[in-house]
Amino acid sequence: MYDNIKLKPCPFCGVVPEIQDFVDGTRDMNALPGFDVKLSYGIGCENEKCTCHPWTGDDSPTPQAAAEAWNRRAKDE
Ligand SMILES: [Zn+2]
């Protein structure tokens, strides 16, 4: 979905995560963004075998900002 954004693998399990969209703070894929909803983005490891499940939080205003937050975190192993 965001092919132009490079994400580093999870520092704990090595799986590359996906960017998640949030509408008004919930991860509802059926919700259509309207004029009065707040879209935000977050990235977390969803590998069920991961020991840590690092998570950026869901408050990045753009997918790029979420990617930066994730990659910053992925770097300090
Ligand atoms: Zn992981």
mmCIF file of N, CA and C and ligand atoms in Angstrom:
data_model
loop_
_atom_site.group_PDB
_atom_site.id
_atom_site.type_symbol
_atom_site.label_atom_id
_atom_site.label_comp_id
_atom_site.label_asym_id
_atom_site.label_seq_id
_atom_site.Cartn_x
_atom_site.Cartn_y
_atom_site.Cartn_z
ATOM 1 N N MET A 1 0.819 -1.206 0.000
ATOM 2 C CA MET A 1 0.000 0.000 0.000
ATOM 3 C C MET A 1 0.855 1.260 0.000
ATOM 4 N N TYR A 2 1.961 1.223 0.752
ATOM 5 C CA TYR A 2 2.865 2.375 0.752
ATOM 6 C C TYR A 2 4.227 1.908 0.245
ATOM 7 N N ASP A 3 4.267 1.547 -1.023
ATOM 8 C CA ASP A 3 5.463 0.920 -1.582
ATOM 9 C C ASP A 3 6.663 1.835 -1.610
ATOM 10 N N ASN A 4 6.410 3.135 -1.569
ATOM 11 C CA ASN A 4 7.523 4.083 -1.672
ATOM 12 C C ASN A 4 8.170 4.370 -0.325
ATOM 13 N N ILE A 5 7.637 3.776 0.745
ATOM 14 C CA ILE A 5 8.195 4.016 2.070
ATOM 15 C C ILE A 5 8.962 2.774 2.512
ATOM 16 N N LYS A 6 10.221 2.974 2.845
ATOM 17 C CA LYS A 6 11.054 1.851 3.272
ATOM 18 C C LYS A 6 11.016 1.717 4.785
ATOM 19 N N LEU A 7 10.668 0.527 5.239
ATOM 20 C CA LEU A 7 10.655 0.270 6.671
ATOM 21 C C LEU A 7 11.741 -0.726 7.028
ATOM 22 N N LYS A 8 12.392 -0.464 8.141
ATOM 23 C CA LYS A 8 13.390 -1.416 8.622
ATOM 24 C C LYS A 8 12.685 -2.582 9.296
ATOM 25 N N PRO A 9 13.344 -3.740 9.330
ATOM 26 C CA PRO A 9 12.741 -4.875 10.031
ATOM 27 C C PRO A 9 12.704 -4.638 11.538
ATOM 28 N N CYS A 10 11.792 -5.332 12.182
ATOM 29 C CA CYS A 10 11.713 -5.284 13.644
ATOM 30 C C CYS A 10 13.060 -5.684 14.236
ATOM 31 N N PRO A 11 13.581 -4.897 15.205
ATOM 32 C CA PRO A 11 14.881 -5.238 15.794
ATOM 33 C C PRO A 11 14.833 -6.495 16.657
ATOM 34 N N PHE A 12 13.629 -6.951 16.993
ATOM 35 C CA PHE A 12 13.508 -8.116 17.873
ATOM 36 C C PHE A 12 13.280 -9.412 17.114
ATOM 37 N N CYS A 13 12.553 -9.353 15.990
ATOM 38 C CA CYS A 13 12.254 -10.605 15.279
ATOM 39 C C CYS A 13 12.636 -10.548 13.805
ATOM 40 N N GLY A 14 12.970 -9.386 13.279
ATOM 41 C CA GLY A 14 13.424 -9.302 11.904
ATOM 42 C C GLY A 14 12.331 -9.211 10.857
ATOM 43 N N VAL A 15 11.067 -9.186 11.276
ATOM 44 C CA VAL A 15 9.962 -9.076 10.338
ATOM 45 C C VAL A 15 9.723 -7.602 9.997
ATOM 46 N N VAL A 16 9.537 -7.308 8.724
ATOM 47 C CA VAL A 16 9.239 -5.941 8.322
ATOM 48 C C VAL A 16 7.753 -5.666 8.556
ATOM 49 N N PRO A 17 7.422 -4.656 9.328
ATOM 50 C CA PRO A 17 6.023 -4.391 9.669
ATOM 51 C C PRO A 17 5.293 -3.642 8.563
ATOM 52 N N GLU A 18 3.996 -3.453 8.749
ATOM 53 C CA GLU A 18 3.211 -2.680 7.807
ATOM 54 C C GLU A 18 2.685 -1.423 8.486
ATOM 55 N N ILE A 19 2.477 -0.410 7.668
ATOM 56 C CA ILE A 19 1.899 0.817 8.187
ATOM 57 C C ILE A 19 0.401 0.599 8.391
ATOM 58 N N GLN A 20 -0.092 1.027 9.529
ATOM 59 C CA GLN A 20 -1.513 0.863 9.841
ATOM 60 C C GLN A 20 -2.197 2.229 9.855
ATOM 61 N N ASP A 21 -3.393 2.267 9.297
ATOM 62 C CA ASP A 21 -4.174 3.515 9.286
ATOM 63 C C ASP A 21 -5.156 3.497 10.456
ATOM 64 N N PHE A 22 -5.326 4.632 11.050
ATOM 65 C CA PHE A 22 -6.316 4.758 12.117
ATOM 66 C C PHE A 22 -7.267 5.887 11.781
ATOM 67 N N VAL A 23 -8.542 5.642 12.003
ATOM 68 C CA VAL A 23 -9.550 6.672 11.798
ATOM 69 C C VAL A 23 -10.096 7.024 13.171
ATOM 70 N N ASP A 24 -9.892 8.258 13.569
ATOM 71 C CA ASP A 24 -10.298 8.685 14.914
ATOM 72 C C ASP A 24 -9.753 7.759 15.988
ATOM 73 N N GLY A 25 -8.534 7.317 15.800
ATOM 74 C CA GLY A 25 -7.875 6.520 16.831
ATOM 75 C C GLY A 25 -8.256 5.055 16.864
ATOM 76 N N THR A 26 -9.124 4.604 15.938
ATOM 77 C CA THR A 26 -9.434 3.175 15.920
ATOM 78 C C THR A 26 -9.029 2.600 14.571
ATOM 79 N N ARG A 27 -8.713 1.342 14.598
ATOM 80 C CA ARG A 27 -8.245 0.716 13.379
ATOM 81 C C ARG A 27 -9.426 0.063 12.672
ATOM 82 N N ASP A 28 -10.273 0.884 12.110
ATOM 83 C CA ASP A 28 -11.478 0.381 11.472
ATOM 84 C C ASP A 28 -11.350 0.527 9.969
ATOM 85 N N MET A 29 -11.103 -0.580 9.298
ATOM 86 C CA MET A 29 -10.852 -0.533 7.873
ATOM 87 C C MET A 29 -12.108 -0.173 7.070
ATOM 88 N N ASN A 30 -13.261 -0.297 7.681
ATOM 89 C CA ASN A 30 -14.493 0.009 6.960
ATOM 90 C C ASN A 30 -14.925 1.458 7.121
ATOM 91 N N ALA A 31 -14.270 2.158 8.011
ATOM 92 C CA ALA A 31 -14.648 3.550 8.228
ATOM 93 C C ALA A 31 -14.115 4.398 7.080
ATOM 94 N N LEU A 32 -14.952 5.181 6.523
ATOM 95 C CA LEU A 32 -14.519 6.064 5.449
ATOM 96 C C LEU A 32 -14.150 7.411 6.035
ATOM 97 N N PRO A 33 -12.975 7.898 5.676
ATOM 98 C CA PRO A 33 -12.609 9.209 6.192
ATOM 99 C C PRO A 33 -13.539 10.305 5.666
ATOM 100 N N GLY A 34 -14.065 11.090 6.530
ATOM 101 C CA GLY A 34 -14.922 12.199 6.133
ATOM 102 C C GLY A 34 -14.238 13.501 6.452
ATOM 103 N N PHE A 35 -15.007 14.553 6.570
ATOM 104 C CA PHE A 35 -14.395 15.853 6.813
ATOM 105 C C PHE A 35 -14.040 16.064 8.274
ATOM 106 N N ASP A 36 -14.726 15.345 9.150
ATOM 107 C CA ASP A 36 -14.529 15.631 10.564
ATOM 108 C C ASP A 36 -13.868 14.476 11.313
ATOM 109 N N VAL A 37 -13.246 13.561 10.593
ATOM 110 C CA VAL A 37 -12.532 12.508 11.302
ATOM 111 C C VAL A 37 -11.037 12.778 11.207
ATOM 112 N N LYS A 38 -10.332 12.230 12.165
ATOM 113 C CA LYS A 38 -8.901 12.431 12.205
ATOM 114 C C LYS A 38 -8.223 11.147 11.756
ATOM 115 N N LEU A 39 -7.461 11.241 10.694
ATOM 116 C CA LEU A 39 -6.683 10.091 10.239
ATOM 117 C C LEU A 39 -5.306 10.151 10.879
ATOM 118 N N SER A 40 -4.826 8.996 11.319
ATOM 119 C CA SER A 40 -3.470 8.966 11.833
ATOM 120 C C SER A 40 -2.854 7.619 11.468
ATOM 121 N N TYR A 41 -1.585 7.509 11.695
ATOM 122 C CA TYR A 41 -0.853 6.328 11.251
ATOM 123 C C TYR A 41 0.077 5.842 12.347
ATOM 124 N N GLY A 42 0.283 4.543 12.351
ATOM 125 C CA GLY A 42 1.219 3.965 13.313
ATOM 126 C C GLY A 42 1.812 2.701 12.731
ATOM 127 N N ILE A 43 2.907 2.258 13.324
ATOM 128 C CA ILE A 43 3.555 1.038 12.863
ATOM 129 C C ILE A 43 3.928 0.211 14.074
ATOM 130 N N GLY A 44 3.543 -1.058 14.038
ATOM 131 C CA GLY A 44 3.930 -1.951 15.117
ATOM 132 C C GLY A 44 4.225 -3.326 14.571
ATOM 133 N N CYS A 45 5.066 -4.050 15.267
ATOM 134 C CA CYS A 45 5.348 -5.428 14.875
ATOM 135 C C CYS A 45 4.162 -6.296 15.254
ATOM 136 N N GLU A 46 3.634 -7.039 14.284
ATOM 137 C CA GLU A 46 2.478 -7.896 14.558
ATOM 138 C C GLU A 46 2.808 -9.376 14.459
ATOM 139 N N ASN A 47 4.089 -9.662 14.400
ATOM 140 C CA ASN A 47 4.507 -11.059 14.376
ATOM 141 C C ASN A 47 4.170 -11.698 15.723
ATOM 142 N N GLU A 48 3.344 -12.726 15.709
ATOM 143 C CA GLU A 48 2.905 -13.279 16.997
ATOM 144 C C GLU A 48 4.045 -13.934 17.766
ATOM 145 N N LYS A 49 5.137 -14.251 17.078
ATOM 146 C CA LYS A 49 6.271 -14.865 17.778
ATOM 147 C C LYS A 49 7.268 -13.825 18.284
ATOM 148 N N CYS A 50 6.997 -12.567 17.996
ATOM 149 C CA CYS A 50 7.926 -11.526 18.421
ATOM 150 C C CYS A 50 7.932 -11.437 19.946
ATOM 151 N N THR A 51 9.124 -11.212 20.512
ATOM 152 C CA THR A 51 9.212 -11.151 21.974
ATOM 153 C C THR A 51 8.833 -9.786 22.516
ATOM 154 N N CYS A 52 8.814 -8.771 21.672
ATOM 155 C CA CYS A 52 8.650 -7.425 22.209
ATOM 156 C C CYS A 52 7.489 -6.623 21.613
ATOM 157 N N HIS A 53 7.114 -6.875 20.364
ATOM 158 C CA HIS A 53 6.061 -6.117 19.694
ATOM 159 C C HIS A 53 6.226 -4.607 19.825
ATOM 160 N N PRO A 54 7.326 -4.071 19.337
ATOM 161 C CA PRO A 54 7.499 -2.617 19.403
ATOM 162 C C PRO A 54 6.416 -1.889 18.610
ATOM 163 N N TRP A 55 6.086 -0.707 19.040
ATOM 164 C CA TRP A 55 4.935 0.014 18.499
ATOM 165 C C TRP A 55 5.202 1.507 18.560
ATOM 166 N N THR A 56 4.932 2.195 17.486
ATOM 167 C CA THR A 56 5.231 3.626 17.456
ATOM 168 C C THR A 56 4.146 4.472 18.097
ATOM 169 N N GLY A 57 2.985 3.878 18.377
ATOM 170 C CA GLY A 57 1.835 4.690 18.763
ATOM 171 C C GLY A 57 1.043 5.012 17.503
ATOM 172 N N ASP A 58 -0.163 5.486 17.696
ATOM 173 C CA ASP A 58 -1.050 5.666 16.539
ATOM 174 C C ASP A 58 -1.255 7.130 16.186
ATOM 175 N N ASP A 59 -0.323 7.969 16.593
ATOM 176 C CA ASP A 59 -0.587 9.398 16.446
ATOM 177 C C ASP A 59 0.287 10.097 15.408
ATOM 178 N N SER A 60 0.909 9.345 14.506
ATOM 179 C CA SER A 60 1.676 10.016 13.456
ATOM 180 C C SER A 60 0.709 10.591 12.424
ATOM 181 N N PRO A 61 0.918 11.850 12.029
ATOM 182 C CA PRO A 61 -0.033 12.503 11.125
ATOM 183 C C PRO A 61 0.037 12.001 9.684
ATOM 184 N N THR A 62 1.146 11.413 9.283
ATOM 185 C CA THR A 62 1.294 10.914 7.915
ATOM 186 C C THR A 62 1.980 9.549 7.959
ATOM 187 N N PRO A 63 1.805 8.751 6.905
ATOM 188 C CA PRO A 63 2.530 7.465 6.849
ATOM 189 C C PRO A 63 4.043 7.673 6.911
ATOM 190 N N GLN A 64 4.506 8.772 6.308
ATOM 191 C CA GLN A 64 5.945 9.040 6.324
ATOM 192 C C GLN A 64 6.437 9.298 7.747
ATOM 193 N N ALA A 65 5.632 10.041 8.507
ATOM 194 C CA ALA A 65 6.025 10.326 9.891
ATOM 195 C C ALA A 65 6.064 9.047 10.710
ATOM 196 N N ALA A 66 5.105 8.161 10.462
ATOM 197 C CA ALA A 66 5.098 6.880 11.170
ATOM 198 C C ALA A 66 6.341 6.071 10.801
ATOM 199 N N ALA A 67 6.699 6.090 9.512
ATOM 200 C CA ALA A 67 7.885 5.352 9.059
ATOM 201 C C ALA A 67 9.141 5.904 9.709
ATOM 202 N N GLU A 68 9.214 7.241 9.817
ATOM 203 C CA GLU A 68 10.385 7.835 10.469
ATOM 204 C C GLU A 68 10.461 7.420 11.929
ATOM 205 N N ALA A 69 9.316 7.430 12.588
ATOM 206 C CA ALA A 69 9.294 7.043 14.000
ATOM 207 C C ALA A 69 9.726 5.581 14.150
ATOM 208 N N TRP A 70 9.221 4.731 13.266
ATOM 209 C CA TRP A 70 9.587 3.316 13.328
ATOM 210 C C TRP A 70 11.076 3.122 13.048
ATOM 211 N N ASN A 71 11.559 3.749 12.003
ATOM 212 C CA ASN A 71 12.947 3.529 11.613
ATOM 213 C C ASN A 71 13.921 4.076 12.654
ATOM 214 N N ARG A 72 13.503 5.158 13.333
ATOM 215 C CA ARG A 72 14.327 5.697 14.411
ATOM 216 C C ARG A 72 14.444 4.671 15.523
ATOM 217 N N ARG A 73 13.316 4.067 15.830
ATOM 218 C CA ARG A 73 13.289 3.082 16.894
ATOM 219 C C ARG A 73 14.057 1.815 16.496
ATOM 220 N N ALA A 74 13.879 1.413 15.221
ATOM 221 C CA ALA A 74 14.501 0.174 14.772
ATOM 222 C C ALA A 74 16.025 0.276 14.817
ATOM 223 N N LYS A 75 16.523 1.519 14.685
ATOM 224 C CA LYS A 75 17.961 1.706 14.665
ATOM 225 C C LYS A 75 18.605 1.477 16.029
ATOM 226 N N ASP A 76 17.973 1.956 17.103
ATOM 227 C CA ASP A 76 18.639 1.768 18.390
ATOM 228 C C ASP A 76 18.306 0.412 18.954
ATOM 229 N N GLU A 77 19.015 -0.555 18.516
ATOM 230 C CA GLU A 77 18.829 -1.918 18.993
ATOM 231 C C GLU A 77 19.466 -2.085 20.356
HETATM 232 ZN ZN ZN B 1 8.959 -8.086 16.010
#
